[in-house]
Amino acid sequence: MMGFQAAPAQLFYDFSLDEHVPADHLLRRIDNHLDLDSVRVQLKPYYSSTGRPSIDPELMMRMLIIGYSMGIRSERRLCEEVHLNLAYRLFCRLGLDGKVPDHSSFSKNRHGRFRQSDILRHLFEMVVERCLTQGLVGAEGFAVDASLIAADANKQRSVSGAEWNAQEAKYNAGRSVKNIAPHIPVFDKSNRTDGTFSRADFVWDGETDRYICPAGKELVQFRRTYATPRSGITSEGTRLYRASKKDCDACDLKQRCCPNAVARKVPRDLNEDARDVARAIAGTPDYECSRHRRKKVEMLFAHLKRILRMARLRLRGPCGARDEFLLAATAQNLRRLAKLRPPRLPTAAMAV
Ligand code: SF4
């Protein structure tokens, strides 16, 4: 017989949120590692001591954690989801009839006080500390990896080429990576397979800016002084070092060096010094170890971009990007904690 679901007409219900959300729900496990008391202390100077009570900052923080842990990118949708989802209500301590903030008040607080107080960094560091105490982070060293995430940027307002200071950008990039060993594979197309000398057969002399060939002759960029100085940089981002035609014509090794050219040319990448450092590290046991570990980091990036929908930033500007990265990293660390350090069930429950 076909069943029929009648709308229940009870006046009172006996309902417990706690009983309806599974004991092993991800948010319950995350909650076990969260202690947001210090958030309130840190934010206190940014709230007035008079006037109407604001939205509870802990509630907003919990909502943000839900958003970044569950891949809910829109604030409007986040507010709707928290309103409707029982597990989200339990995590936010809202009960069944607690009021969810309006999405516009939520945004205003988030981009105002939260940014001024640097509370998101505080939260991120708090979670990293928790990872340390739980034995998930050894703190013996750290590795940096990168992935491309599209910015929500307006191309019409980008910095024009004339205002771009390449030297300053290079200096800032250099400043942000102090004494970090680059464990990066070097793509090298300089090895020749036709039996002629490869670039590795030429010795680089950085002090005099020249290569020395197997016959002991020098390869330099310029053999005369130009009235208008030339950069010597090719469109491929290399410098060309040339042997003299006179040396090559008289050389016994010409057939093994440049049989089809009047003189040998050796290109050198503008970042060849950095590539040499990476090349030297590539053969070490540490490199092998980091090569295996890199796969795990890349899986995290893939998860972040595909499952948690961070392939494109939603907030604009450097501050928006910083907020998003801090929250995404916090959410990922909390998910790892929840997975690797689940809460212990009470003894009685375990016995059952
Ligand atoms: S051919 Fe020229 S570049 Fe090559 S080994 Fe001889 S002198 Fe050096």
Tab-separated table of N, CA, C and O and ligand atoms in Angstrom, residues 197 202 213-217 219 243-244 247-249 251-255 257-258 263-264, ligand 1:
chain	number	residue	atom	x	y	z
A	197	PHE	N	79.218	19.019	-27.364
A	197	PHE	CA	79.332	19.481	-25.977
A	197	PHE	C	78.025	20.134	-25.497
A	197	PHE	O	77.429	20.943	-26.210
A	202	PHE	N	80.972	23.466	-20.279
A	202	PHE	CA	81.596	24.792	-20.222
A	202	PHE	C	81.613	25.246	-18.760
A	202	PHE	O	80.623	25.050	-18.047
A	213	CYS	N	85.479	27.409	-22.352
A	213	CYS	CA	85.104	26.211	-23.124
A	213	CYS	C	86.104	25.070	-22.874
A	213	CYS	O	87.163	25.287	-22.274
A	214	PRO	N	85.801	23.841	-23.357
A	214	PRO	CA	86.716	22.712	-23.131
A	214	PRO	C	88.122	22.933	-23.713
A	214	PRO	O	89.071	22.291	-23.274
A	215	ALA	N	88.245	23.848	-24.688
A	215	ALA	CA	89.578	24.137	-25.249
A	215	ALA	C	90.270	25.257	-24.479
A	215	ALA	O	91.357	25.699	-24.857
A	216	GLY	N	89.643	25.750	-23.414
A	216	GLY	CA	90.255	26.793	-22.580
A	216	GLY	C	90.044	28.204	-23.102
A	216	GLY	O	90.650	29.149	-22.594
A	217	LYS	N	89.179	28.376	-24.093
A	217	LYS	CA	88.916	29.725	-24.623
A	217	LYS	C	87.701	30.325	-23.928
A	217	LYS	O	86.861	29.603	-23.400
A	219	LEU	N	84.148	32.535	-23.574
A	219	LEU	CA	82.911	32.928	-24.265
A	219	LEU	C	82.350	34.110	-23.489
A	219	LEU	O	82.107	34.003	-22.276
A	243	ALA	N	81.744	32.421	-28.360
A	243	ALA	CA	83.195	32.231	-28.549
A	243	ALA	C	83.621	33.075	-29.751
A	243	ALA	O	82.779	33.472	-30.558
A	244	SER	N	84.927	33.350	-29.890
A	244	SER	CA	85.337	34.136	-31.061
A	244	SER	C	85.495	33.199	-32.262
A	244	SER	O	85.902	32.040	-32.122
A	247	ASP	N	88.971	31.764	-32.652
A	247	ASP	CA	89.313	30.625	-31.776
A	247	ASP	C	88.695	29.339	-32.304
A	247	ASP	O	89.343	28.294	-32.340
A	248	CYS	N	87.418	29.422	-32.703
A	248	CYS	CA	86.702	28.209	-33.129
A	248	CYS	C	87.259	27.663	-34.453
A	248	CYS	O	87.339	26.446	-34.638
A	249	ASP	N	87.615	28.591	-35.370
A	249	ASP	CA	88.163	28.151	-36.675
A	249	ASP	C	89.433	27.319	-36.483
A	249	ASP	O	89.664	26.340	-37.193
A	251	CYS	N	90.250	25.573	-33.837
A	251	CYS	CA	90.113	24.612	-32.720
A	251	CYS	C	89.988	23.173	-33.231
A	251	CYS	O	89.206	22.894	-34.155
A	252	ASP	N	90.691	22.249	-32.566
A	252	ASP	CA	90.609	20.828	-32.931
A	252	ASP	C	89.280	20.208	-32.483
A	252	ASP	O	88.895	19.152	-32.968
A	253	LEU	N	88.625	20.857	-31.540
A	253	LEU	CA	87.383	20.287	-30.982
A	253	LEU	C	86.131	20.796	-31.692
A	253	LEU	O	85.022	20.507	-31.258
A	254	LYS	N	86.308	21.547	-32.774
A	254	LYS	CA	85.145	22.194	-33.395
A	254	LYS	C	84.047	21.184	-33.789
A	254	LYS	O	82.860	21.448	-33.600
A	255	GLN	N	84.451	20.029	-34.321
A	255	GLN	CA	83.447	19.030	-34.747
A	255	GLN	C	82.623	18.509	-33.577
A	255	GLN	O	81.493	18.087	-33.744
A	257	CYS	N	81.988	20.426	-30.984
A	257	CYS	CA	81.429	21.601	-30.270
A	257	CYS	C	80.352	22.298	-31.102
A	257	CYS	O	79.203	22.374	-30.684
A	258	CYS	N	80.717	22.787	-32.269
A	258	CYS	CA	79.731	23.523	-33.091
A	258	CYS	C	80.002	23.219	-34.571
A	258	CYS	O	80.414	24.106	-35.311
A	263	ALA	N	80.753	29.809	-34.834
A	263	ALA	CA	81.333	29.862	-33.478
A	263	ALA	C	80.267	29.402	-32.499
A	263	ALA	O	79.072	29.478	-32.783
A	264	ARG	N	80.718	28.935	-31.318
A	264	ARG	CA	79.771	28.382	-30.352
A	264	ARG	C	79.103	29.496	-29.550
A	264	ARG	O	79.769	30.465	-29.141
B	1	SF4	S1	84.954	25.200	-31.024
B	1	SF4	FE1	85.232	27.180	-30.062
B	1	SF4	S2	83.990	27.115	-28.263
B	1	SF4	FE2	84.159	25.035	-28.972
B	1	SF4	S3	85.835	24.196	-27.832
B	1	SF4	FE3	86.696	25.011	-29.686
B	1	SF4	S4	87.280	27.103	-29.237
B	1	SF4	FE4	85.951	26.416	-27.607
